[in-house]
């Protein structure tokens, strides 16, 4: 038996430490939370993707009475981006969320496993790292690529 460790590295920023591009993207993610449709969870998530050409595409979580039919903000944004701009890599994806009281979360919002899987394939599809910014009022995590959020990931190479 041999124990192995997998490390991920991330950076914790305060908002005032971010550059104007990242501030703009975070604000787009925060604004997107107000366009969510969350009659069941009352948990509003927004995602904003900056494409390689500079375009910002946003998404928010969209729920449905048949719960599994809904979709997370991250995948809404990524699928929309890929549907509208299939030749554009995602440079950075920012995510923000508000709780049922309407307050932005204090801790950086972590994407769910399904979204991490889609983020990974989006990154691999364009063979370019996709930076991720996870917003919290007490700090913002910057992750250098989607692969870092999904150690021991399953991807197409596993099927060969
Ligand atoms: Zn998700």
mmCIF file of N, CA and C in Angstrom, residues 93-140:
data_model
loop_
_atom_site.group_PDB
_atom_site.id
_atom_site.type_symbol
_atom_site.label_atom_id
_atom_site.label_comp_id
_atom_site.label_asym_id
_atom_site.label_seq_id
_atom_site.Cartn_x
_atom_site.Cartn_y
_atom_site.Cartn_z
ATOM 1 N N UNK A 93 -14.496 31.885 -15.757
ATOM 2 C CA UNK A 93 -15.889 31.687 -15.347
ATOM 3 C C UNK A 93 -16.020 32.169 -13.903
ATOM 4 N N UNK A 94 -16.920 33.110 -13.669
ATOM 5 C CA UNK A 94 -17.156 33.623 -12.313
ATOM 6 C C UNK A 94 -18.518 33.143 -11.833
ATOM 7 N N UNK A 95 -18.587 32.811 -10.555
ATOM 8 C CA UNK A 95 -19.826 32.279 -9.986
ATOM 9 C C UNK A 95 -20.139 33.026 -8.686
ATOM 10 N N UNK A 96 -21.418 33.363 -8.506
ATOM 11 C CA UNK A 96 -21.870 34.027 -7.274
ATOM 12 C C UNK A 96 -23.219 33.445 -6.893
ATOM 13 N N UNK A 97 -23.579 33.551 -5.628
ATOM 14 C CA UNK A 97 -24.872 32.996 -5.197
ATOM 15 C C UNK A 97 -25.428 33.798 -4.030
ATOM 16 N N UNK A 98 -26.774 33.832 -3.980
ATOM 17 C CA UNK A 98 -27.481 34.462 -2.861
ATOM 18 C C UNK A 98 -28.351 33.423 -2.170
ATOM 19 N N UNK A 99 -28.442 33.533 -0.867
ATOM 20 C CA UNK A 99 -29.247 32.581 -0.105
ATOM 21 C C UNK A 99 -30.716 33.010 -0.100
ATOM 22 N N UNK A 100 -31.537 32.263 0.634
ATOM 23 C CA UNK A 100 -32.981 32.533 0.594
ATOM 24 C C UNK A 100 -33.331 33.879 1.215
ATOM 25 N N UNK A 101 -32.450 34.453 1.971
ATOM 26 C CA UNK A 101 -32.685 35.805 2.497
ATOM 27 C C UNK A 101 -32.300 36.879 1.478
ATOM 28 N N UNK A 102 -31.695 36.449 0.378
ATOM 29 C CA UNK A 102 -31.302 37.402 -0.659
ATOM 30 C C UNK A 102 -29.888 37.914 -0.494
ATOM 31 N N UNK A 103 -29.175 37.394 0.491
ATOM 32 C CA UNK A 103 -27.808 37.853 0.740
ATOM 33 C C UNK A 103 -26.800 37.021 -0.052
ATOM 34 N N UNK A 104 -25.786 37.689 -0.583
ATOM 35 C CA UNK A 104 -24.697 36.938 -1.198
ATOM 36 C C UNK A 104 -23.985 36.119 -0.126
ATOM 37 N N UNK A 105 -23.556 34.936 -0.515
ATOM 38 C CA UNK A 105 -22.894 34.052 0.441
ATOM 39 C C UNK A 105 -21.586 34.680 0.908
ATOM 40 N N UNK A 106 -21.258 34.441 2.157
ATOM 41 C CA UNK A 106 -20.008 34.994 2.670
ATOM 42 C C UNK A 106 -18.813 34.155 2.211
ATOM 43 N N UNK A 107 -18.990 32.843 2.151
ATOM 44 C CA UNK A 107 -17.904 31.965 1.702
ATOM 45 C C UNK A 107 -17.995 31.782 0.182
ATOM 46 N N UNK A 108 -16.865 31.573 -0.486
ATOM 47 C CA UNK A 108 -16.889 31.354 -1.934
ATOM 48 C C UNK A 108 -17.825 30.194 -2.290
ATOM 49 N N UNK A 109 -18.645 30.402 -3.315
ATOM 50 C CA UNK A 109 -19.640 29.400 -3.706
ATOM 51 C C UNK A 109 -18.972 28.269 -4.497
ATOM 52 N N UNK A 110 -19.081 27.034 -4.016
ATOM 53 C CA UNK A 110 -18.484 25.919 -4.767
ATOM 54 C C UNK A 110 -19.467 25.358 -5.801
ATOM 55 N N UNK A 111 -19.023 25.127 -7.033
ATOM 56 C CA UNK A 111 -19.910 24.511 -8.027
ATOM 57 C C UNK A 111 -20.173 23.042 -7.692
ATOM 58 N N UNK A 112 -21.327 22.538 -8.127
ATOM 59 C CA UNK A 112 -21.657 21.135 -7.849
ATOM 60 C C UNK A 112 -20.816 20.218 -8.737
ATOM 61 N N UNK A 113 -20.868 18.954 -8.440
ATOM 62 C CA UNK A 113 -20.064 17.977 -9.174
ATOM 63 C C UNK A 113 -20.396 17.914 -10.652
ATOM 64 N N UNK A 114 -21.681 17.964 -10.975
ATOM 65 C CA UNK A 114 -22.084 17.885 -12.383
ATOM 66 C C UNK A 114 -21.533 19.076 -13.164
ATOM 67 N N UNK A 115 -21.577 20.242 -12.568
ATOM 68 C CA UNK A 115 -21.034 21.424 -13.248
ATOM 69 C C UNK A 115 -19.521 21.325 -13.396
ATOM 70 N N UNK A 116 -18.857 20.785 -12.382
ATOM 71 C CA UNK A 116 -17.400 20.617 -12.504
ATOM 72 C C UNK A 116 -17.067 19.716 -13.685
ATOM 73 N N UNK A 117 -17.878 18.678 -13.871
ATOM 74 C CA UNK A 117 -17.648 17.755 -14.981
ATOM 75 C C UNK A 117 -17.791 18.487 -16.325
ATOM 76 N N UNK A 118 -18.810 19.316 -16.436
ATOM 77 C CA UNK A 118 -19.024 20.065 -17.680
ATOM 78 C C UNK A 118 -17.942 21.124 -17.857
ATOM 79 N N UNK A 119 -17.538 21.748 -16.757
ATOM 80 C CA UNK A 119 -16.463 22.734 -16.841
ATOM 81 C C UNK A 119 -15.189 22.073 -17.354
ATOM 82 N N UNK A 120 -14.914 20.871 -16.857
ATOM 83 C CA UNK A 120 -13.708 20.161 -17.281
ATOM 84 C C UNK A 120 -13.731 19.877 -18.781
ATOM 85 N N UNK A 121 -14.859 19.369 -19.257
ATOM 86 C CA UNK A 121 -14.918 19.035 -20.684
ATOM 87 C C UNK A 121 -14.880 20.291 -21.555
ATOM 88 N N UNK A 122 -15.474 21.367 -21.076
ATOM 89 C CA UNK A 122 -15.402 22.631 -21.822
ATOM 90 C C UNK A 122 -13.950 23.068 -21.948
ATOM 91 N N UNK A 123 -13.226 22.935 -20.853
ATOM 92 C CA UNK A 123 -11.806 23.307 -20.860
ATOM 93 C C UNK A 123 -11.020 22.413 -21.824
ATOM 94 N N UNK A 124 -11.288 21.110 -21.765
ATOM 95 C CA UNK A 124 -10.548 20.173 -22.609
ATOM 96 C C UNK A 124 -10.911 20.358 -24.082
ATOM 97 N N UNK A 125 -12.172 20.697 -24.319
ATOM 98 C CA UNK A 125 -12.638 20.892 -25.695
ATOM 99 C C UNK A 125 -11.814 21.963 -26.412
ATOM 100 N N UNK A 126 -11.469 23.013 -25.667
ATOM 101 C CA UNK A 126 -10.728 24.123 -26.280
ATOM 102 C C UNK A 126 -9.230 24.052 -25.991
ATOM 103 N N UNK A 127 -8.849 23.043 -25.214
ATOM 104 C CA UNK A 127 -7.437 22.846 -24.858
ATOM 105 C C UNK A 127 -6.818 24.135 -24.348
ATOM 106 N N UNK A 128 -7.539 24.734 -23.437
ATOM 107 C CA UNK A 128 -7.075 25.995 -22.867
ATOM 108 C C UNK A 128 -7.620 26.087 -21.441
ATOM 109 N N UNK A 129 -6.765 26.450 -20.472
ATOM 110 C CA UNK A 129 -7.244 26.521 -19.086
ATOM 111 C C UNK A 129 -8.387 27.519 -18.934
ATOM 112 N N UNK A 130 -9.369 27.144 -18.149
ATOM 113 C CA UNK A 130 -10.475 28.046 -17.845
ATOM 114 C C UNK A 130 -10.329 28.452 -16.374
ATOM 115 N N UNK A 131 -9.975 29.705 -16.161
ATOM 116 C CA UNK A 131 -9.869 30.213 -14.781
ATOM 117 C C UNK A 131 -11.261 30.248 -14.171
ATOM 118 N N UNK A 132 -11.315 30.053 -12.863
ATOM 119 C CA UNK A 132 -12.605 30.075 -12.191
ATOM 120 C C UNK A 132 -12.518 31.001 -10.983
ATOM 121 N N UNK A 133 -13.497 31.870 -10.853
ATOM 122 C CA UNK A 133 -13.592 32.780 -9.709
ATOM 123 C C UNK A 133 -14.853 32.438 -8.932
ATOM 124 N N UNK A 134 -14.675 32.100 -7.667
ATOM 125 C CA UNK A 134 -15.808 31.716 -6.818
ATOM 126 C C UNK A 134 -16.032 32.828 -5.812
ATOM 127 N N UNK A 135 -17.149 33.526 -5.958
ATOM 128 C CA UNK A 135 -17.366 34.726 -5.153
ATOM 129 C C UNK A 135 -17.950 34.428 -3.777
ATOM 130 N N UNK A 136 -17.396 35.095 -2.791
ATOM 131 C CA UNK A 136 -17.961 35.173 -1.451
ATOM 132 C C UNK A 136 -17.699 36.578 -0.954
ATOM 133 N N UNK A 137 -18.577 37.084 -0.075
ATOM 134 C CA UNK A 137 -18.374 38.462 0.381
ATOM 135 C C UNK A 137 -17.118 38.585 1.243
ATOM 136 N N UNK A 138 -16.684 37.456 1.836
ATOM 137 C CA UNK A 138 -15.478 37.509 2.664
ATOM 138 C C UNK A 138 -14.220 37.148 1.902
ATOM 139 N N UNK A 139 -14.377 36.782 0.624
ATOM 140 C CA UNK A 139 -13.200 36.452 -0.164
ATOM 141 C C UNK A 139 -13.593 35.758 -1.445
ATOM 142 N N UNK A 140 -12.672 35.764 -2.380
ATOM 143 C CA UNK A 140 -12.921 35.180 -3.702
ATOM 144 C C UNK A 140 -11.820 34.174 -3.982
#
